[in-house]
């Protein structure tokens, strides 16, 4: 490996180290209480080193936010390849729950931690990272409605309702608030499946 290639690799490794430590600090201390100096102390470098890679704390958080939604969008798109739109929607929900269990730190940053970045807007930006992700979910609900599989008036409202249910389950799981259920993947899967089926039954044809 040449000198230039090694420098690129070392730079990328440092950037990833900063992001990993920042994610831990954001979750443990909260966004407002996390400082660049605290981050620099944790990685044992000066604050000036952090600024080589990121303009400020906001840019660090945005990088984590975007990476999380990029990963989530990938698993949702893969799950959405099933031909039947309703089965595809159910699989997308399962993929979302699995993502939360697999990447709890990202999920916490994206959906639970108190920040000013909205997930759902009336003017959802289809070009934003969260907008693209949620847009796929809304699009699948529209497919179900067009096929006569769901009886809904507003796909965005339906998406919020469905998402709110399984997000609550994910949040309780991540924070360890489900007690013994937190330890059982079978029970968690059952809760998600039964809840989703019950909700879809109320809005089905």
Backbone as numpy.savetxt, mean C-alpha at the origin, in Angstrom:
# Nx Ny Nz CAx CAy CAz Cx Cy Cz
34.43 -5.73 -11.63 33.59 -4.53 -11.63 34.47 -3.29 -11.63
34.18 -2.35 -12.54 34.96 -1.14 -12.63 34.64 -0.16 -11.52
35.43 0.92 -11.44 35.26 1.92 -10.38 33.89 2.60 -10.50
33.51 2.96 -11.72 32.24 3.66 -11.91 31.05 2.78 -11.53
31.12 1.49 -11.91 30.03 0.57 -11.56 29.94 0.38 -10.06
31.10 0.30 -9.39 31.11 0.13 -7.94 30.52 1.35 -7.24
30.83 2.53 -7.77 30.29 3.75 -7.17 28.77 3.82 -7.31
28.28 3.39 -8.47 26.83 3.37 -8.68 26.17 2.41 -7.70
26.77 1.24 -7.53 26.21 0.24 -6.62 26.23 0.75 -5.19
27.34 1.36 -4.78 27.46 1.87 -3.42 26.46 2.99 -3.17
26.25 3.82 -4.18 25.28 4.91 -4.04 23.86 4.36 -3.87
23.54 3.34 -4.66 22.22 2.74 -4.57 22.03 2.05 -3.22
23.08 1.38 -2.74 23.00 0.72 -1.44 22.79 1.73 -0.32
23.45 2.86 -0.39 23.26 3.89 0.63 21.86 4.47 0.57
21.36 4.69 -0.63 19.99 5.21 -0.77 18.98 4.24 -0.16
19.15 2.95 -0.42 18.24 1.96 0.13 18.37 1.88 1.64
19.57 2.06 2.15 19.78 2.04 3.60 19.05 3.21 4.25
19.16 4.38 3.63 18.47 5.56 4.15 16.97 5.33 4.17
16.42 4.80 3.08 14.98 4.56 3.00 14.52 3.54 4.04
15.30 2.49 4.23 14.91 1.45 5.19 14.88 2.01 6.60
15.89 2.76 6.98 15.93 3.34 8.32 14.85 4.41 8.47
14.63 5.20 7.43 13.60 6.23 7.48 12.22 5.61 7.68
11.95 4.51 6.99 10.65 3.84 7.14 10.44 3.42 8.59
11.47 2.89 9.21 11.37 2.48 10.62 11.12 3.68 11.52
11.82 4.77 11.28 11.62 5.97 12.09 10.24 6.58 11.90
9.77 6.63 10.67 8.44 7.18 10.41 7.38 6.40 11.17
7.51 5.08 11.17 6.52 4.24 11.83 6.64 4.32 13.35
7.85 4.31 13.86 8.05 4.32 15.31 7.81 5.69 15.93
8.30 6.74 15.27 8.25 8.08 15.85 7.14 8.96 15.28
6.62 8.57 14.11 5.64 9.42 13.44 6.34 10.35 12.47
5.61 10.79 11.47 6.22 11.62 10.43 6.72 12.94 11.00
5.91 13.61 11.81 6.27 14.94 12.30 7.49 14.90 13.21
7.63 13.86 14.01 8.74 13.80 14.97 10.02 13.24 14.38
9.95 12.72 13.18 11.16 12.21 12.52 11.94 13.37 11.91
13.23 13.43 12.19 14.07 14.51 11.66 15.22 13.92 10.84
15.77 14.77 10.00 16.93 14.36 9.20 18.10 14.02 10.12
18.27 14.79 11.21 19.37 14.51 12.13 19.20 13.15 12.80
17.97 12.84 13.21 17.73 11.53 13.83 18.03 10.41 12.84
17.65 10.63 11.60 17.92 9.64 10.55 19.42 9.49 10.35
20.15 10.61 10.31 21.60 10.57 10.13 22.27 9.85 11.29
21.79 10.09 12.50 22.37 9.42 13.67 22.18 7.91 13.57
21.02 7.47 13.07 20.73 6.04 12.99 21.64 5.34 11.98
21.97 6.02 10.87 22.83 5.39 9.87 24.31 5.73 10.10
24.56 6.53 11.16 25.92 6.89 11.57 26.67 7.66 10.49
25.97 8.60 9.89 26.57 9.55 8.95 26.09 10.94 9.32
26.67 11.95 8.70 26.24 13.32 8.97 24.97 13.63 8.19
24.18 14.62 8.65 22.98 15.03 7.90 23.31 15.41 6.46
24.52 15.94 6.25 24.90 16.35 4.89 24.87 15.16 3.93
25.16 13.97 4.44 25.13 12.77 3.60 23.72 12.49 3.12
22.75 12.68 4.00 21.35 12.45 3.63 20.96 13.36 2.48
21.39 14.61 2.55 21.00 15.60 1.54 21.65 15.35 0.19
22.66 14.51 0.15 23.24 14.13 -1.14 22.22 13.30 -1.94
21.40 12.53 -1.20 20.48 11.60 -1.84 19.04 12.11 -1.91
18.65 12.94 -0.94 17.28 13.43 -0.88 17.25 14.91 -0.52
16.34 15.62 -1.12 16.22 17.06 -0.89 15.80 17.35 0.54
14.85 16.60 1.06 14.33 16.82 2.41 13.56 15.59 2.87
12.96 15.69 4.05 12.21 14.58 4.62 11.00 14.22 3.77
10.37 15.22 3.18 9.21 14.97 2.33 9.57 14.07 1.14
10.73 14.34 0.55 11.14 13.54 -0.61 11.44 12.09 -0.20
11.99 11.90 0.99 12.24 10.55 1.49 10.93 9.81 1.65
9.96 10.47 2.29 8.67 9.83 2.50 7.98 9.53 1.17
8.04 10.48 0.25 7.39 10.29 -1.05 7.99 9.11 -1.80
9.30 8.92 -1.67 9.96 7.79 -2.32 9.44 6.47 -1.76
9.26 6.41 -0.44 8.72 5.21 0.19 7.27 4.99 -0.22
6.50 6.08 -0.26 5.09 6.03 -0.64 4.95 5.49 -2.06
5.76 6.01 -2.98 5.70 5.60 -4.38 6.15 4.15 -4.55
7.20 3.76 -3.83 7.67 2.38 -3.95 6.60 1.40 -3.46
5.92 1.76 -2.37 4.87 0.91 -1.85 3.74 0.73 -2.84
3.29 1.82 -3.45 2.19 1.73 -4.40 2.62 1.06 -5.70
3.88 1.18 -6.07 4.37 0.47 -7.25 4.30 -1.03 -7.02
4.73 -1.48 -5.85 4.67 -2.91 -5.54 3.22 -3.39 -5.47
2.37 -2.61 -4.82 0.97 -3.02 -4.68 0.28 -3.08 -6.04
0.55 -2.11 -6.90 -0.06 -2.10 -8.23 0.34 -3.35 -9.02
1.59 -3.76 -8.89 2.06 -4.95 -9.61 1.28 -6.19 -9.19
1.08 -6.38 -7.88 0.39 -7.60 -7.43 -1.10 -7.54 -7.76
-1.68 -6.33 -7.75 -3.09 -6.19 -8.08 -3.31 -6.47 -9.57
-2.43 -5.96 -10.42 -2.56 -6.21 -11.85 -2.41 -7.69 -12.16
-1.50 -8.34 -11.50 -1.31 -9.78 -11.73 -2.55 -10.55 -11.30
-3.12 -10.16 -10.17 -4.32 -10.85 -9.67 -5.53 -10.59 -10.55
-5.54 -9.45 -11.24 -6.69 -9.06 -12.04 -6.75 -9.68 -13.43
-5.92 -10.67 -13.71 -5.88 -11.27 -15.05 -6.95 -12.33 -15.26
-7.67 -12.70 -14.21 -8.73 -13.71 -14.34 -9.83 -13.19 -15.25
-10.35 -14.05 -16.11 -11.33 -13.64 -17.12 -12.63 -13.14 -16.51
-13.19 -13.89 -15.56 -14.45 -13.47 -14.94 -14.20 -12.24 -14.07
-14.87 -11.12 -14.34 -14.56 -9.87 -13.62 -14.82 -9.94 -12.12
-15.85 -10.66 -11.69 -16.14 -10.74 -10.26 -15.09 -11.58 -9.53
-14.73 -12.71 -10.13 -13.65 -13.53 -9.55 -12.34 -12.76 -9.55
-12.15 -11.98 -10.60 -10.94 -11.17 -10.70 -10.90 -10.12 -9.59
-12.05 -9.48 -9.33 -12.14 -8.48 -8.26 -11.81 -9.12 -6.92
-12.37 -10.29 -6.66 -12.11 -10.98 -5.40 -10.63 -11.30 -5.25
-10.01 -11.71 -6.35 -8.59 -12.05 -6.30 -7.74 -10.81 -6.07
-8.16 -9.67 -6.61 -7.44 -8.42 -6.38 -7.49 -8.03 -4.91
-8.65 -8.24 -4.28 -8.78 -7.95 -2.85 -7.85 -8.88 -2.06
-7.84 -10.16 -2.41 -6.96 -11.10 -1.72 -5.49 -10.71 -1.90
-5.14 -10.23 -3.08 -3.77 -9.80 -3.34 -3.41 -8.60 -2.47
-4.37 -7.70 -2.27 -4.15 -6.52 -1.42 -3.88 -6.96 0.01
-4.69 -7.87 0.52 -4.52 -8.36 1.88 -3.18 -9.07 2.03
-2.82 -9.87 1.04 -1.54 -10.58 1.08 -0.38 -9.58 1.07
-0.51 -8.51 0.30 0.52 -7.48 0.28 0.71 -6.89 1.66
-0.41 -6.59 2.34 -0.34 -6.00 3.68 0.38 -6.92 4.66
0.15 -8.22 4.52 0.79 -9.18 5.42 2.26 -9.38 5.06
2.58 -9.27 3.77 3.95 -9.49 3.32 4.83 -8.27 3.55
4.26 -7.07 3.35 5.01 -5.83 3.50 4.31 -4.90 4.50
4.24 -5.29 5.77 3.50 -4.48 6.75 4.05 -3.07 6.94
5.39 -2.91 6.79 5.96 -1.56 6.97 5.48 -0.63 5.86
5.51 -1.11 4.61 5.03 -0.30 3.51 3.54 0.01 3.69
2.78 -1.00 4.07 1.33 -0.80 4.22 1.04 0.24 5.29
1.79 0.19 6.37 1.61 1.18 7.44 1.86 2.58 6.91
2.95 2.75 6.18 3.28 4.07 5.62 2.24 4.54 4.62
1.73 3.63 3.81 0.82 3.98 2.73 -0.59 4.30 3.22
-1.06 3.56 4.24 -2.48 3.62 4.57 -2.82 3.95 6.03
-1.89 3.74 6.96 -2.24 3.86 8.37 -1.65 5.10 9.02
-0.38 5.37 8.77 0.29 6.48 9.43 -0.37 7.80 9.12
-0.43 8.69 10.11 -1.07 9.99 9.93 -0.21 10.91 9.08
-0.66 11.18 7.87 0.02 12.09 6.95 -1.04 12.89 6.19
-0.59 13.84 5.41 -1.53 14.69 4.68 -1.81 14.20 3.27
-1.15 13.10 2.86 -1.33 12.59 1.51 -2.61 11.79 1.42
-3.63 12.23 0.65 -4.89 11.48 0.56 -4.75 10.28 -0.37
-5.59 9.28 -0.12 -5.63 8.10 -0.99 -6.79 8.23 -1.96
-7.97 8.55 -1.45 -9.15 8.73 -2.27 -9.49 10.22 -2.36
-9.63 10.72 -3.57 -10.09 12.09 -3.82 -11.23 12.04 -4.82
-12.08 13.05 -4.78 -13.13 13.11 -5.81 -12.50 13.36 -7.17
-11.33 13.99 -7.17 -10.61 14.23 -8.41 -9.36 13.35 -8.45
-9.56 12.03 -8.24 -8.45 11.08 -8.19 -7.55 11.23 -9.41
-6.30 11.54 -9.18 -5.34 11.75 -10.25 -4.91 10.40 -10.82
-5.30 10.08 -12.05 -4.97 8.77 -12.62 -3.48 8.60 -12.90
-2.73 9.71 -12.87 -1.30 9.62 -13.14 -0.46 9.51 -11.86
-1.10 9.67 -10.70 -0.36 9.53 -9.46 -0.17 8.05 -9.13
0.78 7.75 -8.26 1.04 6.35 -7.92 -0.16 5.72 -7.25
-0.77 6.43 -6.29 -1.96 5.88 -5.63 -3.15 5.88 -6.58
-3.23 6.89 -7.45 -4.34 6.97 -8.40 -4.34 5.80 -9.37
-3.16 5.43 -9.86 -3.06 4.29 -10.78 -3.50 3.00 -10.09
-3.05 2.83 -8.85 -3.38 1.61 -8.11 -4.88 1.52 -7.85
-5.46 2.55 -7.27 -6.88 2.57 -6.97 -7.70 2.54 -8.25
-7.16 3.15 -9.31 -7.86 3.19 -10.59 -8.10 1.80 -11.16
-7.13 0.89 -11.00 -7.32 -0.48 -11.47 -8.45 -1.16 -10.71
-8.53 -0.90 -9.43 -9.56 -1.49 -8.59 -10.95 -0.96 -9.00
-11.04 0.35 -9.20 -12.30 0.97 -9.63 -12.70 0.45 -11.01
-11.71 0.30 -11.89 -11.98 -0.20 -13.23 -12.56 -1.60 -13.22
-12.08 -2.43 -12.30 -12.60 -3.80 -12.21 -14.04 -3.79 -11.71
-14.35 -2.88 -10.80 -15.73 -2.75 -10.31 -16.65 -2.30 -11.45
-16.16 -1.42 -12.30 -16.95 -0.99 -13.46 -17.23 -2.17 -14.39
-16.22 -3.03 -14.58 -16.41 -4.22 -15.41 -17.51 -5.11 -14.83
-17.48 -5.29 -13.51 -18.50 -6.12 -12.85 -19.88 -5.50 -13.03
-19.96 -4.19 -12.93 -21.24 -3.50 -13.09 -21.74 -3.63 -14.52
-20.86 -3.44 -15.49 -21.24 -3.52 -16.90 -21.70 -4.93 -17.27
-21.14 -5.93 -16.60 -21.52 -7.32 -16.88 -22.76 -7.74 -16.10
-23.31 -6.82 -15.32 -24.51 -7.13 -14.54 -24.25 -7.97 -13.31
-22.99 -8.01 -12.86 -22.62 -8.83 -11.71 -22.75 -8.07 -10.40
-22.69 -6.74 -10.46 -22.86 -5.90 -9.28 -23.87 -4.80 -9.59
-24.67 -4.45 -8.61 -25.67 -3.41 -8.78 -25.22 -2.17 -8.01
-24.52 -1.28 -8.71 -23.96 -0.10 -8.06 -24.25 1.14 -8.90
-24.21 2.30 -8.25 -24.41 3.58 -8.93 -23.11 4.32 -9.15
-22.21 4.24 -8.17 -20.95 4.97 -8.24 -19.79 4.00 -7.96
-18.99 3.64 -8.98 -17.89 2.69 -8.78 -16.86 3.17 -7.75
-16.63 4.48 -7.69 -15.65 4.99 -6.72 -16.14 4.78 -5.30
-17.42 5.07 -5.04 -17.98 4.87 -3.71 -17.95 3.39 -3.36
-18.30 2.54 -4.32 -18.27 1.09 -4.08 -16.85 0.64 -3.75
-15.86 1.20 -4.45 -14.47 0.85 -4.19 -14.06 1.25 -2.78
-14.48 2.42 -2.33 -14.16 2.88 -0.98 -14.79 1.96 0.05
-16.03 1.57 -0.19 -16.73 0.69 0.75 -16.04 -0.67 0.87
-15.72 -1.26 -0.28 -15.06 -2.57 -0.27 -13.67 -2.45 0.35
-12.93 -1.43 -0.07 -11.58 -1.24 0.43 -11.57 -1.00 1.94
-12.55 -0.23 2.43 -12.59 0.08 3.86 -12.71 -1.18 4.70
-13.47 -2.16 4.21 -13.61 -3.41 4.97 -12.28 -4.15 5.08
-11.67 -4.45 3.93 -10.46 -5.27 4.05 -9.27 -4.48 4.55
-9.31 -3.12 4.41 -8.25 -2.31 5.01 -8.33 -2.42 6.53
-9.54 -2.40 7.08 -9.67 -2.53 8.53 -9.08 -3.82 9.03
-9.31 -4.90 8.30 -8.76 -6.20 8.67 -7.23 -6.17 8.58
-6.71 -5.55 7.53 -5.25 -5.46 7.37 -4.63 -4.64 8.50
-5.25 -3.50 8.82 -4.71 -2.62 9.86 -4.69 -3.32 11.22
-5.77 -4.02 11.55 -5.82 -4.75 12.82 -4.75 -5.84 12.87
-4.55 -6.50 11.74 -3.54 -7.56 11.67 -2.14 -6.99 11.87
-1.83 -5.91 11.15 -0.50 -5.32 11.21 -0.16 -4.82 12.61
-1.14 -4.22 13.28 -0.91 -3.68 14.61 -1.09 -4.73 15.72
-1.34 -5.98 15.33 -1.46 -7.04 16.31 -2.66 -6.93 17.21
-3.77 -6.37 16.69 -4.95 -6.14 17.51 -6.02 -7.22 17.34
-5.70 -8.29 16.64 -6.66 -9.37 16.45 -6.45 -10.51 17.45
-5.57 -10.32 18.42 -5.35 -11.35 19.41 -4.84 -12.64 18.79
-5.45 -13.76 19.19 -5.01 -15.06 18.67 -5.25 -15.16 17.17
-6.23 -14.40 16.67 -6.50 -14.44 15.23 -5.32 -13.92 14.43
-4.55 -13.03 15.08 -3.38 -12.44 14.41 -2.39 -13.52 14.01
-2.38 -14.63 14.74 -1.40 -15.69 14.48 -1.88 -16.71 13.45
-3.15 -16.65 13.08 -3.71 -17.69 12.21 -3.99 -17.17 10.81
-3.18 -17.63 9.85 -3.40 -17.22 8.46 -4.72 -17.77 7.94
-5.10 -18.98 8.41 -6.35 -19.59 7.96 -7.56 -18.77 8.41
-7.54 -18.33 9.66 -8.64 -17.53 10.18 -8.71 -16.18 9.49
-7.56 -15.57 9.27 -7.53 -14.27 8.59 -8.09 -14.40 7.17
-7.69 -15.45 6.48 -8.19 -15.67 5.13 -9.70 -15.88 5.15
-10.17 -16.63 6.15 -11.60 -16.86 6.27 -12.38 -15.59 6.54
-11.87 -14.74 7.42 -12.53 -13.47 7.73 -12.64 -12.61 6.47
-11.55 -12.54 5.72 -11.55 -11.73 4.51 -12.53 -12.27 3.49
-12.51 -13.57 3.26 -13.40 -14.18 2.27 -14.86 -14.04 2.65
-15.20 -14.34 3.90 -16.58 -14.25 4.35 -17.09 -12.82 4.30
-16.25 -11.89 4.74 -16.67 -10.49 4.73 -16.89 -9.96 3.32
-15.99 -10.31 2.41 -16.11 -9.86 1.03 -17.34 -10.47 0.37
-17.55 -11.75 0.59 -18.71 -12.41 0.00 -20.01 -11.79 0.53
-20.05 -11.49 1.82 -21.26 -10.90 2.42 -21.54 -9.52 1.83
-20.47 -8.73 1.67 -20.67 -7.39 1.12 -21.13 -7.47 -0.33
-20.48 -8.27 -1.14 -20.83 -8.38 -2.54 -22.24 -8.92 -2.72
-22.68 -9.75 -1.79 -24.04 -10.28 -1.86 -25.09 -9.17 -1.71
-24.76 -8.17 -0.88 -25.73 -7.08 -0.66 -25.83 -6.14 -1.84
-24.81 -6.10 -2.69 -24.86 -5.21 -3.84 -24.92 -5.98 -5.16
-25.07 -7.31 -5.07 -25.15 -8.12 -6.28 -26.51 -8.02 -6.92
-26.66 -8.72 -8.03 -27.94 -8.67 -8.75 -28.91 -9.64 -8.13
